[in-house]
Structure formats: structure tokens, C-alpha cells
Coordinates of C-alpha atoms in Angstrom, one line a residue:
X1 CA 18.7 -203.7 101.3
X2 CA 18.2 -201.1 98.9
X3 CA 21.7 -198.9 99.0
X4 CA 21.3 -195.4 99.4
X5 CA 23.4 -192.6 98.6
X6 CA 25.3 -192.0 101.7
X7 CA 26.9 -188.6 100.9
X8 CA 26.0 -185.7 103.1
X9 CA 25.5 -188.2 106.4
X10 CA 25.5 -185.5 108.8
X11 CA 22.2 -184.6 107.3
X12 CA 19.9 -187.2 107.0
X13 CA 21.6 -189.4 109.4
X14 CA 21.8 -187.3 112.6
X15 CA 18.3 -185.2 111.3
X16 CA 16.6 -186.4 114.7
X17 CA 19.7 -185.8 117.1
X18 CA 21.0 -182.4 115.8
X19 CA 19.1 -179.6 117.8
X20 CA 19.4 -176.6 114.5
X21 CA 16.3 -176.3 112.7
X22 CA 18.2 -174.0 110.5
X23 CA 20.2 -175.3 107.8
X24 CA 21.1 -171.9 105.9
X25 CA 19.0 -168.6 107.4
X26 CA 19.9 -164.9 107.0
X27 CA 16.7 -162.6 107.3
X28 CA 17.2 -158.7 107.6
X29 CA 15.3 -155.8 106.3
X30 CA 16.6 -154.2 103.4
X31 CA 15.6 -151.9 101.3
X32 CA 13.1 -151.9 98.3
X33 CA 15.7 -152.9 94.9
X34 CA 14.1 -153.5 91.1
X35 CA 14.7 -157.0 90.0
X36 CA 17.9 -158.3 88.3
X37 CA 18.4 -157.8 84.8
X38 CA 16.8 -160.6 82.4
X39 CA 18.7 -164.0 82.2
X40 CA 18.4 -164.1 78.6
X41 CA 16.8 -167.6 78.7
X42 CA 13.8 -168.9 76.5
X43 CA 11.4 -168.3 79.3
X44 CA 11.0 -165.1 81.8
X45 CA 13.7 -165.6 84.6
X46 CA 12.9 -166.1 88.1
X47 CA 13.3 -162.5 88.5
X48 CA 11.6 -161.1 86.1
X49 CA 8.5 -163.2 88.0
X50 CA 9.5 -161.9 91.0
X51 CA 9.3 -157.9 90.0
X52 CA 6.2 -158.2 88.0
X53 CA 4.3 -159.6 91.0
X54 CA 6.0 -156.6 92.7
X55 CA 4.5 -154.6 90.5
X56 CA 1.2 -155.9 90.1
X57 CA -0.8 -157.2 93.1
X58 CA -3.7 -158.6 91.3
X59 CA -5.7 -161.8 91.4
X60 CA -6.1 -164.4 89.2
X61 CA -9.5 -164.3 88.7
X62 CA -9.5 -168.6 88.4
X63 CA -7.6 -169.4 91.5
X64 CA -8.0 -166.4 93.8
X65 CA -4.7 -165.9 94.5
X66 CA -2.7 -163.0 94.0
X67 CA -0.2 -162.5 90.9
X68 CA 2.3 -161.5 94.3
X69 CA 1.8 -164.8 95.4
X70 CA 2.2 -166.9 92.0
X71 CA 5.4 -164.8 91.3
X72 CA 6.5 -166.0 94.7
X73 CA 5.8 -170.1 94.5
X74 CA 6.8 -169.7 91.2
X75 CA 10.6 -168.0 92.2
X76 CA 10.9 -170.6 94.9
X77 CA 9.7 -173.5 92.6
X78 CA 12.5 -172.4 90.5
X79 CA 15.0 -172.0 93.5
X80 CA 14.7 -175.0 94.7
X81 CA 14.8 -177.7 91.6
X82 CA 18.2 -175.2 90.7
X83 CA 19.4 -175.9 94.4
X84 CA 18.4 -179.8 94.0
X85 CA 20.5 -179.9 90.7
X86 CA 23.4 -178.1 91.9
X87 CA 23.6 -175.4 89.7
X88 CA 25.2 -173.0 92.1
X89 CA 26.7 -170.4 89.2
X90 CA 22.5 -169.9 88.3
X91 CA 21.8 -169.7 91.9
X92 CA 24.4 -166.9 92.0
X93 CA 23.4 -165.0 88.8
X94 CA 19.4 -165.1 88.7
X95 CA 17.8 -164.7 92.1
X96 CA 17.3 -161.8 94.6
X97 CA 18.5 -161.8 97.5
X98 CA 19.0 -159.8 100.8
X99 CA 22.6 -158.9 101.7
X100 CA 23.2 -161.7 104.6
X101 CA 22.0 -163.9 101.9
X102 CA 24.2 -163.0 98.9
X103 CA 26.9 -163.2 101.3
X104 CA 26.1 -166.9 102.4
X105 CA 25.3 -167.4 98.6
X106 CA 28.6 -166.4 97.1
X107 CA 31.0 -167.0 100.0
X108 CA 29.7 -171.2 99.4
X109 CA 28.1 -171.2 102.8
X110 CA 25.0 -172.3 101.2
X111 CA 26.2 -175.3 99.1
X112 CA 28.0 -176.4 102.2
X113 CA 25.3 -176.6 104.3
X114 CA 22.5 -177.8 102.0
X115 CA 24.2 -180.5 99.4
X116 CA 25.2 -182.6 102.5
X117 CA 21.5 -182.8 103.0
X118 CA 20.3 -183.2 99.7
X119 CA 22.8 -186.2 98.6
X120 CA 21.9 -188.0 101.6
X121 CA 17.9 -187.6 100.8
X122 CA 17.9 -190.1 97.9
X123 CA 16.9 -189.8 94.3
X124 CA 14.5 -187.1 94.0
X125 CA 10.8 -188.3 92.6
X126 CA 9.0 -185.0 92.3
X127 CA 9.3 -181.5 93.7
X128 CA 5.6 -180.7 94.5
X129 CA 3.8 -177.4 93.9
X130 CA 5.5 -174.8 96.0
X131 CA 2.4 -173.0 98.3
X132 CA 2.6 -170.2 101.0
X133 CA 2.7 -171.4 104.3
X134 CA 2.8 -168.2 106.1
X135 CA 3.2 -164.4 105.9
X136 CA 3.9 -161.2 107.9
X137 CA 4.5 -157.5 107.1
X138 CA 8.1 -158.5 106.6
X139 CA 8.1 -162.0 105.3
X140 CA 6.3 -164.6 103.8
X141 CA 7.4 -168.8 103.8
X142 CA 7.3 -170.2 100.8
X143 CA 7.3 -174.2 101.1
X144 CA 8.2 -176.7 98.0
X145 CA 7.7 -180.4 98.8
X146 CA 10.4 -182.5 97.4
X147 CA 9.5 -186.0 97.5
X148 CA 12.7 -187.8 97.9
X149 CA 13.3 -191.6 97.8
X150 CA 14.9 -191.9 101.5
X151 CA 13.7 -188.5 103.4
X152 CA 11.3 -186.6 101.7
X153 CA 11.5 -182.7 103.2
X154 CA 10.0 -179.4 102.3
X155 CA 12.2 -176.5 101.2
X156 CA 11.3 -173.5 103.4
X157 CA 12.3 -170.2 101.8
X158 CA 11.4 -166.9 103.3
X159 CA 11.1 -163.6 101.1
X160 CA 10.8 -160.2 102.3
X161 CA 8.9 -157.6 101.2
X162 CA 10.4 -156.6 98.0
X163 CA 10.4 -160.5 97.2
X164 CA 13.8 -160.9 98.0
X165 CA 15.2 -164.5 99.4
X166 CA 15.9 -164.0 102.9
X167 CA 16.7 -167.4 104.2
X168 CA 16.0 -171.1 104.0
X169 CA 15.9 -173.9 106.1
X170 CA 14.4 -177.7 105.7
X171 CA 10.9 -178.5 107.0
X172 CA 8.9 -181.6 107.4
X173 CA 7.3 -183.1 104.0
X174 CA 3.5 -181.5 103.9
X175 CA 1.8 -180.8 100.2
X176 CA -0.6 -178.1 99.9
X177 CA -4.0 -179.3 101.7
X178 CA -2.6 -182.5 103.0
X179 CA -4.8 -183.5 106.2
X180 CA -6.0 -186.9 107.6
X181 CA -9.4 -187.4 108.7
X182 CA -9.8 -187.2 112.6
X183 CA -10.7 -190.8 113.4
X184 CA -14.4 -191.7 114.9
X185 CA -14.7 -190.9 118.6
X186 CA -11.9 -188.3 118.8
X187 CA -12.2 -184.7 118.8
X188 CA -9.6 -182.1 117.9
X189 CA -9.3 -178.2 118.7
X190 CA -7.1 -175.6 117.6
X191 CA -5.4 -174.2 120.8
X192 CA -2.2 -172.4 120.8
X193 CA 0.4 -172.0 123.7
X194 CA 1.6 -168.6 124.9
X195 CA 5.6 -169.0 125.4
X196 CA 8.6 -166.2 125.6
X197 CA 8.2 -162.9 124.0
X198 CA 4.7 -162.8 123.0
X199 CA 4.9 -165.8 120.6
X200 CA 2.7 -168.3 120.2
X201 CA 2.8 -172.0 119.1
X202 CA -0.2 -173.6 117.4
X203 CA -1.2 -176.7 118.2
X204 CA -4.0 -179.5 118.7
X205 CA -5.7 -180.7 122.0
X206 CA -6.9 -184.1 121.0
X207 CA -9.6 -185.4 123.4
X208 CA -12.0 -188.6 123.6
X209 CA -15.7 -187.2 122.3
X210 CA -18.8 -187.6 124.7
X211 CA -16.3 -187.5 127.7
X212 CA -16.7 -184.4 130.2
X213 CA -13.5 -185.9 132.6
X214 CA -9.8 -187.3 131.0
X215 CA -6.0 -187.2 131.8
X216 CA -3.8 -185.4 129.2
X217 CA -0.8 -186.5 127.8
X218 CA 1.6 -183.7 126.5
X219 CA 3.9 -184.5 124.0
X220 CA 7.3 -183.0 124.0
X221 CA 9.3 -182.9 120.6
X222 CA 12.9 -184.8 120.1
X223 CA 15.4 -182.4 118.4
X224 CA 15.7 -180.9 115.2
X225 CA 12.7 -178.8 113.9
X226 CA 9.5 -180.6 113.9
X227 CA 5.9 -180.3 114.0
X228 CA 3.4 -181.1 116.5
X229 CA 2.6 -184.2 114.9
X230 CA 6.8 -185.1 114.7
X231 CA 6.3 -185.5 111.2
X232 CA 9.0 -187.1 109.2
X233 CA 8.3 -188.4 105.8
X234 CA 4.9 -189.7 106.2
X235 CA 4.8 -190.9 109.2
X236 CA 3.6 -189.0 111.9
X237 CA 4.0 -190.7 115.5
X238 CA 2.6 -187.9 118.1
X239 CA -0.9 -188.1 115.6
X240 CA -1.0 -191.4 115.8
X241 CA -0.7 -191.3 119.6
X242 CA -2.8 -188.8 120.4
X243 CA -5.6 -190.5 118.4
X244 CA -4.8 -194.2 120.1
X245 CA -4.9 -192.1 123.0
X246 CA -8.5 -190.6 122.8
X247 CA -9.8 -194.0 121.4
X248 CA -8.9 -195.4 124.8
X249 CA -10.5 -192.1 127.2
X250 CA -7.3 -190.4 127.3
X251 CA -6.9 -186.6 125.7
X252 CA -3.8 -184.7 124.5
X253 CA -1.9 -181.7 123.7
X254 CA 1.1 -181.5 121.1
X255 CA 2.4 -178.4 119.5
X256 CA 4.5 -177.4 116.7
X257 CA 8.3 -176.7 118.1
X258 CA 10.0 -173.4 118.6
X259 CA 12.8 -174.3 116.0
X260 CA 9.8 -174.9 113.5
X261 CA 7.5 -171.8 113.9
X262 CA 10.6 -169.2 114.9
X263 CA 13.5 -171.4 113.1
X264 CA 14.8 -167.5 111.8
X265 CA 14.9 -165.8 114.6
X266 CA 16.5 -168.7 116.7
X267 CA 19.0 -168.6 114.2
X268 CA 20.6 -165.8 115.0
X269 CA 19.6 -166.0 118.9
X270 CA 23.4 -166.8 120.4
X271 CA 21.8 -167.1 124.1
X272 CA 19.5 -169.7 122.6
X273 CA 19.6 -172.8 124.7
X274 CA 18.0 -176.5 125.5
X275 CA 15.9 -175.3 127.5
X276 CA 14.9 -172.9 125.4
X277 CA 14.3 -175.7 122.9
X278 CA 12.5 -178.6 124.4
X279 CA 12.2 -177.6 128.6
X280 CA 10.5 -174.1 129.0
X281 CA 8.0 -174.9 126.4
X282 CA 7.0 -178.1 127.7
X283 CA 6.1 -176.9 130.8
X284 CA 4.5 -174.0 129.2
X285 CA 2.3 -176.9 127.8
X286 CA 1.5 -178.7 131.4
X287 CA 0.6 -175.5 132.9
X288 CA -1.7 -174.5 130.1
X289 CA -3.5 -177.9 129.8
X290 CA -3.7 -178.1 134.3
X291 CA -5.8 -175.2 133.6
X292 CA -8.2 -176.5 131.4
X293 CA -11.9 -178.3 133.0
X294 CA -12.7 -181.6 132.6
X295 CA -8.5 -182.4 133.1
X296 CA -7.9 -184.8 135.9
X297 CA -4.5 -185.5 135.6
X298 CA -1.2 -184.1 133.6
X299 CA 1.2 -186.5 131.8
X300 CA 4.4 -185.5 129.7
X301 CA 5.6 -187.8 127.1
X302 CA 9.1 -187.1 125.3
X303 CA 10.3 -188.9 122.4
X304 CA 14.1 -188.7 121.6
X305 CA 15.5 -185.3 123.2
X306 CA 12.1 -184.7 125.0
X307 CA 13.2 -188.0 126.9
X308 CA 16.3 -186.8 127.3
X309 CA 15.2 -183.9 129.4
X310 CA 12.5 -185.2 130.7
X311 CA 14.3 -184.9 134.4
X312 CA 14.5 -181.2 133.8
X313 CA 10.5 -181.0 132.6
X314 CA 9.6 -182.9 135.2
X315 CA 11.5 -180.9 137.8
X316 CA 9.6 -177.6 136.6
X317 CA 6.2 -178.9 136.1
X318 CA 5.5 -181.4 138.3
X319 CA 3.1 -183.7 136.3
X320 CA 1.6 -186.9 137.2
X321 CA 3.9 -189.0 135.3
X322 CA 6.5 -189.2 133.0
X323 CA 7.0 -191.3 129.6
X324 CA 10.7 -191.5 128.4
X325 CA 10.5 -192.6 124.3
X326 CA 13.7 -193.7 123.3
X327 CA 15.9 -191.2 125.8
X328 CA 19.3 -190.8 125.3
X329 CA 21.1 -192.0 128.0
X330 CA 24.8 -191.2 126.9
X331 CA 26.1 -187.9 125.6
X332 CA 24.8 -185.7 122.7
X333 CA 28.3 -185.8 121.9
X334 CA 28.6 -190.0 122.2
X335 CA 24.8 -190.0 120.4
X336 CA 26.8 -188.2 117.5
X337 CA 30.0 -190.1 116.9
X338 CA 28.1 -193.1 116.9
X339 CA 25.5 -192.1 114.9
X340 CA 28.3 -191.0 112.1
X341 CA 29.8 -194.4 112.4
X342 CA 26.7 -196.2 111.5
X343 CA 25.5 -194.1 108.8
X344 CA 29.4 -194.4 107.3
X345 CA 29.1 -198.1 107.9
X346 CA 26.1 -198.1 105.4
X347 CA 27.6 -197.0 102.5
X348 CA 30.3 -200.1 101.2
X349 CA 31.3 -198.2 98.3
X350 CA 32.1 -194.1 99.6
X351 CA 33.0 -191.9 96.9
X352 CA 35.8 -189.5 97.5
X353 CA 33.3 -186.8 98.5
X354 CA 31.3 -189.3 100.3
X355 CA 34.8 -189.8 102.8
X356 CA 35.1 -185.9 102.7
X357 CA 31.5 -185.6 104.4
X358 CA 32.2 -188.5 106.6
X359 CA 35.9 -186.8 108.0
X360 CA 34.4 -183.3 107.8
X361 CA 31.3 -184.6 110.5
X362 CA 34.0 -186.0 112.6
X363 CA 35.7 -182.9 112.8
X364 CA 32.8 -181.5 113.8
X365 CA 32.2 -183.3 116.5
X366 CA 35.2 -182.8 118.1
X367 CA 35.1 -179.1 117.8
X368 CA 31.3 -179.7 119.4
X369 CA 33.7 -181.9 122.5
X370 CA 36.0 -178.7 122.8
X371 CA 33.1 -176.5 122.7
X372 CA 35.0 -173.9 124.9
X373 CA 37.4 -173.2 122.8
X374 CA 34.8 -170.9 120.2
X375 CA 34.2 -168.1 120.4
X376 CA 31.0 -166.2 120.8
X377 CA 30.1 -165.7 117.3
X378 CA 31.1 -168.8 115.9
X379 CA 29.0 -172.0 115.6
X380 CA 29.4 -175.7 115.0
X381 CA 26.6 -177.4 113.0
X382 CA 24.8 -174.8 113.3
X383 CA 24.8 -174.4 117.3
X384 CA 26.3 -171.3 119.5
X385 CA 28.4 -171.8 122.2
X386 CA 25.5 -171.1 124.7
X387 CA 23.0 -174.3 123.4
X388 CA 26.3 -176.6 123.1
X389 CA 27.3 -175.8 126.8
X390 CA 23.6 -176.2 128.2
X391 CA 23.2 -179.6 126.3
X392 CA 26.9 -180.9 127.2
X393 CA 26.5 -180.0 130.5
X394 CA 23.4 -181.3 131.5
X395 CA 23.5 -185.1 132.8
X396 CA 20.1 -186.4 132.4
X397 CA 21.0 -189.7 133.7
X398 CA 22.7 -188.0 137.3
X399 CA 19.0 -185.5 137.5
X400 CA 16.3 -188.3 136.6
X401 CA 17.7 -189.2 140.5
X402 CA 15.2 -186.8 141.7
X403 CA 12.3 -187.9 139.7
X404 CA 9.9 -189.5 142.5
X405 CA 6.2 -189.1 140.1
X406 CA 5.4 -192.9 138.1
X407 CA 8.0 -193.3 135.1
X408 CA 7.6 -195.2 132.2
X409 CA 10.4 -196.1 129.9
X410 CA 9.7 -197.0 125.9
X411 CA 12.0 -198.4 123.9
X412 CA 12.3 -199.6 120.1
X413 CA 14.6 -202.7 119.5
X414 CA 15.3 -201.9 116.1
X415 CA 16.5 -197.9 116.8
X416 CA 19.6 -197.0 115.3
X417 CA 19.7 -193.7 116.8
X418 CA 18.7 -194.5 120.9
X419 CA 19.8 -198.1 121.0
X420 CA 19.1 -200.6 123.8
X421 CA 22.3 -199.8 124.5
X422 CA 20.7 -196.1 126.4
X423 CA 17.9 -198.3 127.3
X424 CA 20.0 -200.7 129.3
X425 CA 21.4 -198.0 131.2
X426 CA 18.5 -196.5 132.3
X427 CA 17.0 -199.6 132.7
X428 CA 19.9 -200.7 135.2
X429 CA 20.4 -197.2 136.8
X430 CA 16.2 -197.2 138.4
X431 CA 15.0 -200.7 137.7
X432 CA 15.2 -201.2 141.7
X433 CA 13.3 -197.8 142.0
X434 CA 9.3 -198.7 142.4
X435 CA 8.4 -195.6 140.5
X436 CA 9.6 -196.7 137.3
X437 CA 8.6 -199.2 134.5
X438 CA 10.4 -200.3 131.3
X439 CA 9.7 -201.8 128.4
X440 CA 10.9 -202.9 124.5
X441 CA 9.3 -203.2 121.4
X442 CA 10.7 -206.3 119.2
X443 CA 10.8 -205.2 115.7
X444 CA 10.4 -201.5 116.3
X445 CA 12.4 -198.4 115.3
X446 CA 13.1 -194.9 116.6
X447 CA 9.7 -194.2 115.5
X448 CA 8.3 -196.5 117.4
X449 CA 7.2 -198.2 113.9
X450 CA 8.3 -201.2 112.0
X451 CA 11.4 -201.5 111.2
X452 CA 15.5 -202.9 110.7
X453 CA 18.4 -201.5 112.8
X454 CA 20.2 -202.3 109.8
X455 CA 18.1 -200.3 107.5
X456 CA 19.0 -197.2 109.4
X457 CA 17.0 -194.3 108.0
X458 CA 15.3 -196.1 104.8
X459 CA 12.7 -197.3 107.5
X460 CA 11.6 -193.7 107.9
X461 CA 10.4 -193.8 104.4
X462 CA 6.6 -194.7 102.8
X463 CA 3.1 -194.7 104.9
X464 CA 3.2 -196.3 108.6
X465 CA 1.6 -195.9 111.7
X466 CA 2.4 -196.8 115.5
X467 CA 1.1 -200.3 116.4
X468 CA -1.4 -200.4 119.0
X469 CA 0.8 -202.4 121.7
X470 CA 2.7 -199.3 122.1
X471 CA -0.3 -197.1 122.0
X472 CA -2.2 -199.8 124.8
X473 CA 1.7 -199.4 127.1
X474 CA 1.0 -195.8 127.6
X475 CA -2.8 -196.1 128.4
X476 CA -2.1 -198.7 130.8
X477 CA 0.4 -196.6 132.0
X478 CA -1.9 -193.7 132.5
X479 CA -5.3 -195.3 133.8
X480 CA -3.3 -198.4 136.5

């Protein structure tokens, strides 16, 4: 097995259990400031890019974009291979940044919170060209693909008007243009979902073509910040699904998380909780697709955390039937602690700073366990006080009780993250219950894609796809 650098395991290792999208965010409106003073290097400095597309909003007359929005991917370009290499004195001295953001800049809270991450990624092959994702009156997303050997993520970094850094958080690895082709048979539309404050989620409603009458499976995110295919690396499951899916007569909706389209604002949301993050939106999702002709029945399938509270979905949206992907039966804090040990149990030969990370996550988790003790403003791992008490507190297990609709349970053998050992107690707690079914995958990992418990995360590397038994489980499911 191919040893990988284990520094920095509360990243990488816990990526799908941890609930914050966010790793370092700090977005504010601030006044228009000229750019730093020149860096004195060979080249122009970052800034010096940065004010002269301030100053000039022209076009490049080969690519059609603006010199605004070349100084921009070229600043974060530059941001991100300094971050990569560690060069925090440069990241200090030669980029703009909002106040919030100096702060967390100087003070160290950014190299705390984004070399865990980056050690634990792998080698680093290639960072891709950096390309604008989004943009608002008062921001605009920058995202630079870096194609690491282990997890390969995109660095998300969020300017303001005057082209200042305003935050950054990780995002799932997507180049510039990257798109599959939709499959024969299956058609996909654009549909977005209303949710809280007048924001909206896009998203995909995947349905079999030439077919007037179907069920609809939505999909419901596990934690972290993900998209609404549940992208990590390459592989995508919730695509691959929802096309299996329409092959077989069945449509589907899936939408790109909260955490992912509003990771800033959640950030600095203290009332932000669980539900907020995986329950309200889902059944958002059922009412929206019950609405829609030609829908027959509703189905919600959770992976991970969307398993995990699929009792609480269930209970506010009613739907036909439930599928539990790899729930967590135990405790997020439990989920954790284990977690940590197996990623520290991967590394045979920890560095000093390797057994720092590994201490500093345990510590963590016990101040997560005595959660009561913070106070309002603070957080651990990036959570307030109001999500840890709403997660902690909610037995999943105790509430799937009252879950009377058809239930099918999906497990992966080979998970590292939801082990049999969750499976098993689900599968003793309601096997007796006629509503519910259950079945393993031999050879299968959290992803429902091949894999090695053993191999922990270096499975969720390179091209693969969800094997058709699993997709065939679900239909059965759906259409017996």
C-alpha cells in the first residue's frame, strides 16, 4: 500500500464526517484601499495584478474576459501555490486583504487551519488554471484546482470589490469546463430549490427520456461541503446514481448543499444547525419534486449524515420510502475518535508534527464531548455551540423508531468511515420490523465504490464509478 503523508489527519481523514464547509472564511465589506506597494520581485507582484485590473476593466480581445478577471485568477493562482508551499511570511507581506482576513492571516489562524489539510492531501501534481466560479456586487469566487495525489480539492477564494481576499474555504476538485456527457436515454434539467431567506440551491432533476410517469429519488448530501453530484476527487456517486437510476425508469433530484453554495455566510451563522444543514433542505427537495407532473411517488436517499438523519427527513416529509447509505449509527462524537485512530494507525512512521496533529484532533474532540462548556462565540473545528448541541443531541437510532414508510439499508463492507460495525446495529435494532430491508456490498467502500478498508482514504483517489448491483438494490427497492 502506497504510504501517504498522514500529517494534518483531521483534514482529509474526517473530510466526510466533519459538518464545516469552511476551513478559514472572514468576508466583510470594507472600504476601496490602492494596492500594496511593489514586492520588488523579477515579475509584477500579486498586487500590483490585482490594482491594475482595478483600474482597468477591459477585455482581452483573444479570450473575452476582462483584465478584472485575469488580474483575479491570476492573484489567486499565486495565493494558492504560496499557501501550498508554505510560505506564510509572502502570504503576509504581498496580498490584499480585508481586515477579518489580515487578522486570521497574521494572528496564524490560517496556517492552522489549512496545512492540516494540505499535508494530509498528498504530493501535489499540478495546480490547474484558477477560473471564476461565481460573482456578486460584493464578491466574486475564484477556484484553483490542485490535483493532489490522495484528495485532490479546489481552493475557493472570495475577493471583494476592491479585489481584496475575503475568505477561503476547500471545494470539490472541478477544472474549468469539466462536464460528463449525459448518458443515452436520460434527460437532465436545471431546476433550483427555494430554501430559507430567499436563497436558492441549483441543482439537476435527472429523469428517464420518453417516459411521461416515474418515482423520484432525492438525494440528500453526507456532511462536509459537497455538491450535488457528492463529488470527491473524481468520483461522483449521486451522478452515477441518478443516471443508473433513469436507465432503469426511475428519475431524480440532487442539489448542491448549503455549506457549498452559502459556505460564507454559514460561517459566521452561530444559530446554524443540522437541520439547517442536511434536514430543512431535504424536505425542501420532497416537497418541490411532489409537485412536479408525471411524479408518482417520492423517495429520499441519504448517504453518510443524510442517513444519519434520515429519521428526522422522514418525519417532516413524509416520502414513500427511505434509503439509509452508510448511516452512522453511533455518535458524531464516537464516528470521530475512531475515525482519528484509524487515520493515525496509517501512518507507521509519524513525524513529530505528525503526533502534534494527531494529539491536537483528540483534544478536539473532547472539547466537541464537553460542548457546554464554550461559550457562544467560540467554536471547535469549526462548529458553534448551536450545530454541536443539535448534532450531539439528536439520537438517530432512538427516532428511526417511528419510521413506519419501506426502509432500505445500504452498506459498503470495505467503509472505513460507517463500518459494519453501524450497520450491525441498525441491522439488529429493525431487522424484526417488516418495513425494513438491509443489505452489504463485499468489496465496497464509503463510496459505494471499490475498494480496501485498509486503504482508508487512498481509495477515494483516480476515475471510478458505482457498480450496477448497488444501482439495481435501489431500483428494486423502488419499483417491488
Amino acid at each position: 500500500m502506497k504510504k501517504m503523508n498522514m500529517k494534518g489527519l483531521a483534514a482529509l481523514g474526517l473530510a466526510l464526517a466533519l459538518a464545516g464547509s469552511t476551513i478559514t472564511a472572514a468576508a466583510a465589506e470594507t472600504e476601496a484601499s490602492a494596492a500594496e506597494e511593489e514586492a520588488g520581485t523579477e515579475e509584477a507582484s500579486t498586487e500590483e495584478v490585482s490594482a491594475a485590473a482595478q483600474e482597468e476593466a477591459g477585455t482581452d480581445e483573444t479570450s473575452g474576459v476582462s483584465q478584472e478577471e485575469n488580474g483575479l485568477t491570476d492573484l489567486a493562482q499565486a495565493f494558492a501555490a504560496d499557501l501550498i508551499a508554505g510560505d506564510y511570511d509572502k502570504l503576509k507581506t504581498d496580498y490584499p486583504y480585508v481586515d477579518e482576513m489580515k487578522k486570521a492571516v497574521d494572528n496564524g489562524q490560517l496556517e492552522q487551519s489549512m496545512a492540516p489539510a494540505i499535508a494530509a492531501s498528498g504530493e501535489l501534481g499540478s495546480i490547474m488554471p484558477a477560473w471564476i466560479s461565481d460573482s456578486t456586487v460584493q464578491y466574486t469566487n475564484v477556484q484553483v484546482p490542485c490535483d493532489f495525489s490522495v484528495q485532490p480539492w479546489n481552493m475557493v477564494i472570495s475577493f471583494d470589490a476592491q479585489g481584496k481576499i475575503a475568505g477561503i474555504h476547500t471545494g470539490l476538485y472541478k477544472e474549468e469546463n469539466a462536464g460528463p456527457v449525459t448518458p443515452e436515454g436520460v434527460k437532465e434539467t436545471e431546476m433550483s430549490l427555494k430554501i430559507r431567506d430567499g436563497w436558492e440551491l441549483p441543482g439537476t432533476f435527472t429523469q428517464p427520456e420518453n417516459q411521461d410517469e416515474y418515482a423520484v429519488v432525492v438525494f440528500v448530501h453526507g456532511s462536509g461541503s459537497s455538491d450535488r453530484n457528492e463529488t470527491v476527487g473524481k468520483l461522483k456517486p449521486f451522478q452515477d446514481l441518478a443516471w443508473g437510476l433513469a436507465q432503469q425508469g426511475i428519475a431524480s433530484y440532487r442539489y448542491d448543499k448549503i455549506s457549498y453554495v452559502y459556505g460564507e455566510e454559514l460561517a459566521k451563522d452561530k444559530d446554524f444547525t443540522v437541520y439547517d444543514e442536511t434536514v430543512n433542505d431535504a424536505v425542501s427537495a420532497v416537497e418541490m419534486v411532489r409537485s412536479l407532473k408525471g411524479v408518482t411517488k417520492v423517495y429520499v436517499a441519504g448517504h453518510s449524515q443524510g442517513g444519519m438523519m434520515m429519521p428526522a427527513i422522514a418525519e417532516a416529509s413524509a416520502p414513500d420510502g427511505c434509503i439509509m447509505m452508510a448511516a452512522p449509527a453511533r455518535s458524531f462524537t464516537d464516528t470521530l475518535s475512531r475515525q482519528c485512530e484509524f487515520m493515525e494507525s496509517l501512518n507507521q512512521e509519524p513525524t513529530d508534527e505528525d503526533k502534534a496533529a494527531y494529539e491536537n484532533t483528540r483534544k478536539e474532540v473532547e472539547r466537541l464531548k464537553n460542548w457546554k462548556s464554550l461559550g457562544e462565540d467560540e467554536t471547535v473545528m469549526g462548529l458553534y455551540p448551536a450545530y454541536i448541541e443539535s448534532i450531539l443531541e439528536y439520537d438517530n437510532v432512538k427516532e428511526a423508531e417511528n419510521m413506519t414508510m419501506p426502509v432500505l439499508v445500504l452498506q459498503g463492507e470495505e467503509d472505513y468511515q460507517v463500518t459494519m460495525d453501524d450497520y450491525k446495529i441498525w441491522e439488529d435494532g429493525f431487522k424484526d420490523k417488516e418495513n425494513w430491508t438491509f443489505k452489504s456490498f463485499p468489496g465496497l467502500t464509503h463510496m459505494f465504490m471499490p475498494g480496501s478498508y485498509e486503504n482508508g482514504p487512498a481509495d477515494y483517489t483516480g476515475e471510478k464509478h458505482i457498480p450496477e448491483n448497488v444501482t439495481d438494490t435501489i431500483a428494486d427497492f423502488i419499483q417491488n
